[in-house]
PDB file of C-alpha atoms in Angstrom:
ATOM      1  CA  UNK A   1      12.080  13.455   9.954  1.00  0.00           C
ATOM      2  CA  UNK A   2      13.678  13.183   6.506  1.00  0.00           C
ATOM      3  CA  UNK A   3      17.273  12.050   6.231  1.00  0.00           C
ATOM      4  CA  UNK A   4      19.485  11.912   3.140  1.00  0.00           C
ATOM      5  CA  UNK A   5      22.212   9.271   2.976  1.00  0.00           C
ATOM      6  CA  UNK A   6      24.643  10.403   0.298  1.00  0.00           C
ATOM      7  CA  UNK A   7      26.954   7.733  -1.021  1.00  0.00           C
ATOM      8  CA  UNK A   8      30.329   9.140  -2.107  1.00  0.00           C
ATOM      9  CA  UNK A   9      32.490   6.075  -1.666  1.00  0.00           C
ATOM     10  CA  UNK A  10      33.493   5.264  -5.240  1.00  0.00           C
ATOM     11  CA  UNK A  11      37.049   5.455  -6.510  1.00  0.00           C
ATOM     12  CA  UNK A  12      36.101   6.543 -10.029  1.00  0.00           C
ATOM     13  CA  UNK A  13      38.069   3.937 -12.005  1.00  0.00           C
ATOM     14  CA  UNK A  14      36.000   4.530 -15.155  1.00  0.00           C
ATOM     15  CA  UNK A  15      36.699   8.259 -14.944  1.00  0.00           C
ATOM     16  CA  UNK A  16      40.432   7.589 -15.508  1.00  0.00           C
ATOM     17  CA  UNK A  17      41.481  10.170 -12.912  1.00  0.00           C
ATOM     18  CA  UNK A  18      44.647   9.566 -10.934  1.00  0.00           C
ATOM     19  CA  UNK A  19      44.587  12.444  -8.454  1.00  0.00           C
ATOM     20  CA  UNK A  20      41.017  12.566  -7.114  1.00  0.00           C
ATOM     21  CA  UNK A  21      37.975  10.298  -6.935  1.00  0.00           C
ATOM     22  CA  UNK A  22      35.231  11.408  -9.325  1.00  0.00           C
ATOM     23  CA  UNK A  23      33.034  12.897  -6.585  1.00  0.00           C
ATOM     24  CA  UNK A  24      35.766  15.431  -5.768  1.00  0.00           C
ATOM     25  CA  UNK A  25      36.440  16.551  -9.342  1.00  0.00           C
ATOM     26  CA  UNK A  26      35.737  20.262  -9.710  1.00  0.00           C
ATOM     27  CA  UNK A  27      33.542  22.091 -12.167  1.00  0.00           C
ATOM     28  CA  UNK A  28      33.702  25.904 -12.067  1.00  0.00           C
ATOM     29  CA  UNK A  29      35.655  25.705  -8.801  1.00  0.00           C
ATOM     30  CA  UNK A  30      33.183  23.469  -6.972  1.00  0.00           C
ATOM     31  CA  UNK A  31      33.413  19.662  -6.482  1.00  0.00           C
ATOM     32  CA  UNK A  32      30.705  17.483  -8.003  1.00  0.00           C
ATOM     33  CA  UNK A  33      29.836  16.214  -4.516  1.00  0.00           C
ATOM     34  CA  UNK A  34      29.099  19.745  -3.310  1.00  0.00           C
ATOM     35  CA  UNK A  35      26.697  20.362  -6.202  1.00  0.00           C
ATOM     36  CA  UNK A  36      24.882  17.200  -5.109  1.00  0.00           C
ATOM     37  CA  UNK A  37      24.865  18.049  -1.409  1.00  0.00           C
ATOM     38  CA  UNK A  38      23.595  21.579  -2.006  1.00  0.00           C
ATOM     39  CA  UNK A  39      20.359  20.177  -3.405  1.00  0.00           C
ATOM     40  CA  UNK A  40      19.682  18.475  -0.071  1.00  0.00           C
ATOM     41  CA  UNK A  41      21.190  21.240   2.076  1.00  0.00           C
ATOM     42  CA  UNK A  42      18.850  23.804   0.504  1.00  0.00           C
ATOM     43  CA  UNK A  43      15.733  21.618   0.535  1.00  0.00           C
ATOM     44  CA  UNK A  44      13.353  22.712   3.321  1.00  0.00           C
ATOM     45  CA  UNK A  45      12.120  19.177   4.025  1.00  0.00           C
ATOM     46  CA  UNK A  46      15.551  17.578   4.511  1.00  0.00           C
ATOM     47  CA  UNK A  47      16.502  17.584   8.185  1.00  0.00           C
ATOM     48  CA  UNK A  48      19.859  15.789   8.234  1.00  0.00           C
ATOM     49  CA  UNK A  49      22.463  14.321   5.877  1.00  0.00           C
ATOM     50  CA  UNK A  50      24.721  11.321   6.480  1.00  0.00           C
ATOM     51  CA  UNK A  51      27.687  11.295   4.100  1.00  0.00           C
ATOM     52  CA  UNK A  52      29.376   7.978   3.297  1.00  0.00           C
ATOM     53  CA  UNK A  53      32.904   8.607   2.071  1.00  0.00           C
ATOM     54  CA  UNK A  54      36.144   6.845   1.233  1.00  0.00           C
ATOM     55  CA  UNK A  55      37.897   6.542   4.589  1.00  0.00           C
ATOM     56  CA  UNK A  56      41.125   8.147   3.350  1.00  0.00           C
ATOM     57  CA  UNK A  57      39.168  11.166   2.074  1.00  0.00           C
ATOM     58  CA  UNK A  58      37.000  11.851   5.142  1.00  0.00           C
ATOM     59  CA  UNK A  59      39.143  14.736   6.400  1.00  0.00           C
ATOM     60  CA  UNK A  60      39.150  16.280   2.929  1.00  0.00           C
ATOM     61  CA  UNK A  61      35.364  15.938   2.723  1.00  0.00           C
ATOM     62  CA  UNK A  62      34.952  17.501   6.167  1.00  0.00           C
ATOM     63  CA  UNK A  63      36.958  20.490   4.987  1.00  0.00           C
ATOM     64  CA  UNK A  64      34.651  20.880   1.994  1.00  0.00           C
ATOM     65  CA  UNK A  65      31.596  20.874   4.265  1.00  0.00           C
ATOM     66  CA  UNK A  66      33.009  23.863   6.161  1.00  0.00           C
ATOM     67  CA  UNK A  67      34.204  25.670   3.038  1.00  0.00           C
ATOM     68  CA  UNK A  68      30.868  25.451   1.230  1.00  0.00           C
ATOM     69  CA  UNK A  69      28.553  25.744   4.248  1.00  0.00           C
ATOM     70  CA  UNK A  70      27.006  22.270   4.154  1.00  0.00           C
ATOM     71  CA  UNK A  71      25.645  22.385   7.691  1.00  0.00           C
ATOM     72  CA  UNK A  72      23.091  19.555   7.530  1.00  0.00           C
ATOM     73  CA  UNK A  73      25.768  16.841   7.391  1.00  0.00           C
ATOM     74  CA  UNK A  74      25.441  15.267  10.829  1.00  0.00           C
ATOM     75  CA  UNK A  75      28.175  12.695  10.334  1.00  0.00           C
ATOM     76  CA  UNK A  76      30.681  11.487   7.752  1.00  0.00           C
ATOM     77  CA  UNK A  77      31.156   7.721   7.915  1.00  0.00           C
ATOM     78  CA  UNK A  78      33.630   5.467   6.076  1.00  0.00           C
ATOM     79  CA  UNK A  79      32.428   3.306   3.238  1.00  0.00           C
ATOM     80  CA  UNK A  80      32.780  -0.462   3.088  1.00  0.00           C
ATOM     81  CA  UNK A  81      34.313  -2.954   0.702  1.00  0.00           C
ATOM     82  CA  UNK A  82      31.227  -2.934  -1.539  1.00  0.00           C
ATOM     83  CA  UNK A  83      28.516  -0.450  -2.441  1.00  0.00           C
ATOM     84  CA  UNK A  84      25.987  -2.462  -0.440  1.00  0.00           C
ATOM     85  CA  UNK A  85      28.197  -2.416   2.648  1.00  0.00           C
ATOM     86  CA  UNK A  86      28.840   1.309   2.262  1.00  0.00           C
ATOM     87  CA  UNK A  87      25.142   2.111   2.055  1.00  0.00           C
ATOM     88  CA  UNK A  88      24.541  -0.058   5.116  1.00  0.00           C
ATOM     89  CA  UNK A  89      27.077   2.021   7.058  1.00  0.00           C
ATOM     90  CA  UNK A  90      25.101   5.155   6.224  1.00  0.00           C
ATOM     91  CA  UNK A  91      21.705   3.618   6.986  1.00  0.00           C
ATOM     92  CA  UNK A  92      22.921   2.103  10.249  1.00  0.00           C
ATOM     93  CA  UNK A  93      24.280   5.483  11.331  1.00  0.00           C
ATOM     94  CA  UNK A  94      20.981   7.196  10.498  1.00  0.00           C
ATOM     95  CA  UNK A  95      19.030   4.521  12.372  1.00  0.00           C
ATOM     96  CA  UNK A  96      21.258   4.853  15.428  1.00  0.00           C
ATOM     97  CA  UNK A  97      20.991   8.648  15.472  1.00  0.00           C
ATOM     98  CA  UNK A  98      17.321   9.106  14.596  1.00  0.00           C
ATOM     99  CA  UNK A  99      15.400   5.813  14.853  1.00  0.00           C
ATOM    100  CA  UNK A 100      13.275   3.664  12.545  1.00  0.00           C
ATOM    101  CA  UNK A 101      10.241   5.841  11.977  1.00  0.00           C
ATOM    102  CA  UNK A 102      11.746   8.298   9.498  1.00  0.00           C
ATOM    103  CA  UNK A 103      12.133   8.717   5.748  1.00  0.00           C
ATOM    104  CA  UNK A 104      15.569   8.060   4.267  1.00  0.00           C
ATOM    105  CA  UNK A 105      16.640   9.074   0.764  1.00  0.00           C
ATOM    106  CA  UNK A 106      19.661   7.203  -0.585  1.00  0.00           C
ATOM    107  CA  UNK A 107      21.410   9.178  -3.291  1.00  0.00           C
ATOM    108  CA  UNK A 108      24.630   9.014  -5.281  1.00  0.00           C
ATOM    109  CA  UNK A 109      27.150  11.747  -4.560  1.00  0.00           C
ATOM    110  CA  UNK A 110      27.808  11.886  -8.298  1.00  0.00           C
ATOM    111  CA  UNK A 111      24.204  12.658  -9.288  1.00  0.00           C
ATOM    112  CA  UNK A 112      24.379  16.459  -8.942  1.00  0.00           C
ATOM    113  CA  UNK A 113      21.465  17.247 -11.261  1.00  0.00           C
ATOM    114  CA  UNK A 114      18.719  16.064  -8.916  1.00  0.00           C
ATOM    115  CA  UNK A 115      16.144  18.791  -8.315  1.00  0.00           C
ATOM    116  CA  UNK A 116      13.955  20.041  -5.462  1.00  0.00           C
ATOM    117  CA  UNK A 117      10.717  18.768  -6.986  1.00  0.00           C
ATOM    118  CA  UNK A 118      11.976  15.184  -7.215  1.00  0.00           C
ATOM    119  CA  UNK A 119      13.241  15.206  -3.630  1.00  0.00           C
ATOM    120  CA  UNK A 120       9.852  16.538  -2.492  1.00  0.00           C
ATOM    121  CA  UNK A 121       7.999  13.882  -4.480  1.00  0.00           C
ATOM    122  CA  UNK A 122      10.209  11.124  -3.036  1.00  0.00           C
ATOM    123  CA  UNK A 123       9.389  12.190   0.525  1.00  0.00           C
ATOM    124  CA  UNK A 124       5.678  12.555  -0.262  1.00  0.00           C
ATOM    125  CA  UNK A 125       5.497   9.135  -1.934  1.00  0.00           C
ATOM    126  CA  UNK A 126       7.101   7.303   0.994  1.00  0.00           C
ATOM    127  CA  UNK A 127       4.784   9.002   3.481  1.00  0.00           C
ATOM    128  CA  UNK A 128       1.642   8.398   1.407  1.00  0.00           C
ATOM    129  CA  UNK A 129       2.295   5.000  -0.151  1.00  0.00           C
ATOM    130  CA  UNK A 130       5.567   3.395   0.953  1.00  0.00           C
ATOM    131  CA  UNK A 131       9.065   2.618  -0.289  1.00  0.00           C
ATOM    132  CA  UNK A 132       9.924   3.933  -3.743  1.00  0.00           C
ATOM    133  CA  UNK A 133      12.633   4.622  -6.316  1.00  0.00           C
ATOM    134  CA  UNK A 134      13.161   7.483  -8.739  1.00  0.00           C
ATOM    135  CA  UNK A 135      12.824   6.542 -12.403  1.00  0.00           C
ATOM    136  CA  UNK A 136      12.909   8.050 -15.866  1.00  0.00           C
ATOM    137  CA  UNK A 137      11.545   6.592 -19.135  1.00  0.00           C
ATOM    138  CA  UNK A 138      13.783   4.320 -21.188  1.00  0.00           C
ATOM    139  CA  UNK A 139      14.611   6.144 -24.412  1.00  0.00           C
ATOM    140  CA  UNK A 140      16.423   3.299 -26.173  1.00  0.00           C
ATOM    141  CA  UNK A 141      15.614  -0.333 -26.836  1.00  0.00           C
ATOM    142  CA  UNK A 142      16.597  -2.715 -24.036  1.00  0.00           C
ATOM    143  CA  UNK A 143      17.235  -6.435 -24.436  1.00  0.00           C
ATOM    144  CA  UNK A 144      18.691  -9.292 -22.462  1.00  0.00           C
ATOM    145  CA  UNK A 145      22.126 -10.428 -23.570  1.00  0.00           C
ATOM    146  CA  UNK A 146      22.241 -14.082 -24.598  1.00  0.00           C
ATOM    147  CA  UNK A 147      24.652 -15.787 -22.199  1.00  0.00           C
ATOM    148  CA  UNK A 148      25.650 -18.567 -24.601  1.00  0.00           C
ATOM    149  CA  UNK A 149      26.593 -16.529 -27.680  1.00  0.00           C
ATOM    150  CA  UNK A 150      26.529 -13.043 -29.155  1.00  0.00           C
ATOM    151  CA  UNK A 151      22.928 -13.204 -30.354  1.00  0.00           C
ATOM    152  CA  UNK A 152      20.366 -10.703 -29.109  1.00  0.00           C
ATOM    153  CA  UNK A 153      18.116 -12.183 -26.443  1.00  0.00           C
ATOM    154  CA  UNK A 154      14.662 -11.064 -25.366  1.00  0.00           C
ATOM    155  CA  UNK A 155      13.750  -7.558 -26.542  1.00  0.00           C
ATOM    156  CA  UNK A 156      11.511  -5.561 -24.210  1.00  0.00           C
ATOM    157  CA  UNK A 157       8.706  -3.167 -25.100  1.00  0.00           C
ATOM    158  CA  UNK A 158      10.410   0.184 -24.504  1.00  0.00           C
ATOM    159  CA  UNK A 159       7.132   1.898 -23.588  1.00  0.00           C
ATOM    160  CA  UNK A 160       6.922  -0.346 -20.516  1.00  0.00           C
ATOM    161  CA  UNK A 161      10.563   0.094 -19.460  1.00  0.00           C
ATOM    162  CA  UNK A 162      11.933   2.666 -17.056  1.00  0.00           C
ATOM    163  CA  UNK A 163      15.457   3.458 -15.888  1.00  0.00           C
ATOM    164  CA  UNK A 164      16.093   3.176 -12.157  1.00  0.00           C
ATOM    165  CA  UNK A 165      17.834   6.264 -10.804  1.00  0.00           C
ATOM    166  CA  UNK A 166      18.147   8.005  -7.453  1.00  0.00           C
ATOM    167  CA  UNK A 167      17.121   8.960  -4.838  1.00  0.00           C
ATOM    168  CA  UNK A 168      15.867   5.591  -3.711  1.00  0.00           C
ATOM    169  CA  UNK A 169      13.632   6.392  -0.769  1.00  0.00           C
ATOM    170  CA  UNK A 170      12.406   4.228   2.080  1.00  0.00           C
ATOM    171  CA  UNK A 171      11.016   4.032   5.564  1.00  0.00           C
ATOM    172  CA  UNK A 172      14.300   3.914   7.478  1.00  0.00           C
ATOM    173  CA  UNK A 173      13.300   0.916   9.583  1.00  0.00           C
ATOM    174  CA  UNK A 174      12.328  -1.096   6.484  1.00  0.00           C
ATOM    175  CA  UNK A 175      15.608  -0.645   4.631  1.00  0.00           C
ATOM    176  CA  UNK A 176      17.665  -1.091   7.811  1.00  0.00           C
ATOM    177  CA  UNK A 177      16.003  -4.426   8.638  1.00  0.00           C
ATOM    178  CA  UNK A 178      16.389  -5.615   5.046  1.00  0.00           C
ATOM    179  CA  UNK A 179      20.121  -4.895   5.196  1.00  0.00           C
ATOM    180  CA  UNK A 180      20.425  -6.745   8.510  1.00  0.00           C
ATOM    181  CA  UNK A 181      18.660  -9.753   7.006  1.00  0.00           C
ATOM    182  CA  UNK A 182      20.937  -9.691   3.952  1.00  0.00           C
ATOM    183  CA  UNK A 183      24.019  -9.610   6.198  1.00  0.00           C
ATOM    184  CA  UNK A 184      22.685 -12.473   8.317  1.00  0.00           C
ATOM    185  CA  UNK A 185      22.000 -14.586   5.221  1.00  0.00           C
ATOM    186  CA  UNK A 186      25.268 -13.664   3.491  1.00  0.00           C
ATOM    187  CA  UNK A 187      23.536 -11.933   0.574  1.00  0.00           C
ATOM    188  CA  UNK A 188      26.125  -9.298  -0.239  1.00  0.00           C
ATOM    189  CA  UNK A 189      25.899  -8.861  -4.000  1.00  0.00           C
ATOM    190  CA  UNK A 190      22.786  -6.720  -4.529  1.00  0.00           C
ATOM    191  CA  UNK A 191      23.354  -4.042  -7.137  1.00  0.00           C
ATOM    192  CA  UNK A 192      21.381  -1.422  -5.183  1.00  0.00           C
ATOM    193  CA  UNK A 193      18.917  -0.948  -2.338  1.00  0.00           C
ATOM    194  CA  UNK A 194      15.914  -1.391  -4.631  1.00  0.00           C
ATOM    195  CA  UNK A 195      16.988  -4.894  -5.686  1.00  0.00           C
ATOM    196  CA  UNK A 196      17.679  -5.774  -2.047  1.00  0.00           C
ATOM    197  CA  UNK A 197      14.223  -4.618  -0.974  1.00  0.00           C
ATOM    198  CA  UNK A 198      12.488  -6.395  -3.831  1.00  0.00           C
ATOM    199  CA  UNK A 199      14.365  -9.612  -2.995  1.00  0.00           C
ATOM    200  CA  UNK A 200      12.820  -9.543   0.467  1.00  0.00           C
ATOM    201  CA  UNK A 201       9.312  -9.010  -0.836  1.00  0.00           C
ATOM    202  CA  UNK A 202       8.949  -5.259  -0.411  1.00  0.00           C
ATOM    203  CA  UNK A 203       6.618  -3.448  -2.813  1.00  0.00           C
ATOM    204  CA  UNK A 204       8.311  -0.482  -4.493  1.00  0.00           C
ATOM    205  CA  UNK A 205       6.512   2.529  -5.941  1.00  0.00           C
ATOM    206  CA  UNK A 206       7.986   4.860  -8.547  1.00  0.00           C
ATOM    207  CA  UNK A 207       8.706   8.570  -8.563  1.00  0.00           C
ATOM    208  CA  UNK A 208       9.170  10.272 -11.927  1.00  0.00           C
ATOM    209  CA  UNK A 209      12.441  12.171 -12.070  1.00  0.00           C
ATOM    210  CA  UNK A 210      14.202  14.367 -14.645  1.00  0.00           C
ATOM    211  CA  UNK A 211      16.004  12.671 -17.523  1.00  0.00           C
ATOM    212  CA  UNK A 212      19.105  14.810 -16.883  1.00  0.00           C
ATOM    213  CA  UNK A 213      19.511  13.216 -13.430  1.00  0.00           C
ATOM    214  CA  UNK A 214      22.604  11.387 -14.701  1.00  0.00           C
ATOM    215  CA  UNK A 215      25.253   9.580 -12.692  1.00  0.00           C
ATOM    216  CA  UNK A 216      28.708  10.947 -13.472  1.00  0.00           C
ATOM    217  CA  UNK A 217      30.749   7.828 -14.106  1.00  0.00           C
ATOM    218  CA  UNK A 218      32.773   8.477 -17.270  1.00  0.00           C
ATOM    219  CA  UNK A 219      34.509  11.560 -18.750  1.00  0.00           C
ATOM    220  CA  UNK A 220      31.631  12.034 -21.191  1.00  0.00           C
ATOM    221  CA  UNK A 221      29.183  12.213 -18.260  1.00  0.00           C
ATOM    222  CA  UNK A 222      31.277  15.007 -16.755  1.00  0.00           C
ATOM    223  CA  UNK A 223      31.174  16.969 -20.007  1.00  0.00           C
ATOM    224  CA  UNK A 224      27.393  16.524 -20.217  1.00  0.00           C
ATOM    225  CA  UNK A 225      27.083  17.819 -16.641  1.00  0.00           C
ATOM    226  CA  UNK A 226      29.183  20.853 -17.499  1.00  0.00           C
ATOM    227  CA  UNK A 227      27.144  21.573 -20.632  1.00  0.00           C
ATOM    228  CA  UNK A 228      23.862  21.407 -18.705  1.00  0.00           C
ATOM    229  CA  UNK A 229      25.172  23.691 -15.954  1.00  0.00           C
ATOM    230  CA  UNK A 230      26.530  26.171 -18.506  1.00  0.00           C
ATOM    231  CA  UNK A 231      23.188  26.198 -20.312  1.00  0.00           C
ATOM    232  CA  UNK A 232      21.310  26.890 -17.052  1.00  0.00           C
ATOM    233  CA  UNK A 233      23.721  29.684 -16.180  1.00  0.00           C
ATOM    234  CA  UNK A 234      23.286  31.269 -19.617  1.00  0.00           C
ATOM    235  CA  UNK A 235      19.503  31.166 -19.256  1.00  0.00           C
ATOM    236  CA  UNK A 236      19.755  32.936 -15.891  1.00  0.00           C
ATOM    237  CA  UNK A 237      21.955  35.644 -17.394  1.00  0.00           C
ATOM    238  CA  UNK A 238      19.369  36.173 -20.128  1.00  0.00           C
ATOM    239  CA  UNK A 239      16.584  36.240 -17.526  1.00  0.00           C
ATOM    240  CA  UNK A 240      14.784  33.228 -18.991  1.00  0.00           C
TER     241      UNK A 240
END
């Protein structure tokens, strides 16, 4: 069984919106979150979806599921105080409903440009090799910031660097047990599930994903998303 845990618990402070969190902002009459969910709803290998949502927006999200026909969402659960806690809520719910021996794909609700091929490759990689994360090549130079002053620290060879994206995909029992261990030990500041898993000695494979699989965090990200969607729509009209 393949389960998607979609994290839509952010408040969107960097988006500078006062009325709605970023995942509920609309583009062409459809919320960003729905664009994301449709990729998993329409994928033949995805069996169920667990949606993690801001508690005060759960009823609103449930209404969207009905309006847009997102039938694979088995449960909408409230997020936590941190991203790590919110993801744990989703994983724990999936584990309770379906058990350890399944594939879980953890994805951001504000990454609507994920595609079917990447989702398929994530599932295949976990089943063939083990836990993995989606990546794309680094296209700019990356260096470590010097903590003592404003000088540039270590510069990395860009050809060996990749950008971690989503989905991050795991054997459900593995990621669930890692979260339980982190809670028991009071380790609550991991930036994502990949760093948590690596901390506890788990080997992570990589899945190549599309470069346009951006996370919509700022207004400029939203405009990029709209431009890409408009370009795809224009190509369909032209029959290309």
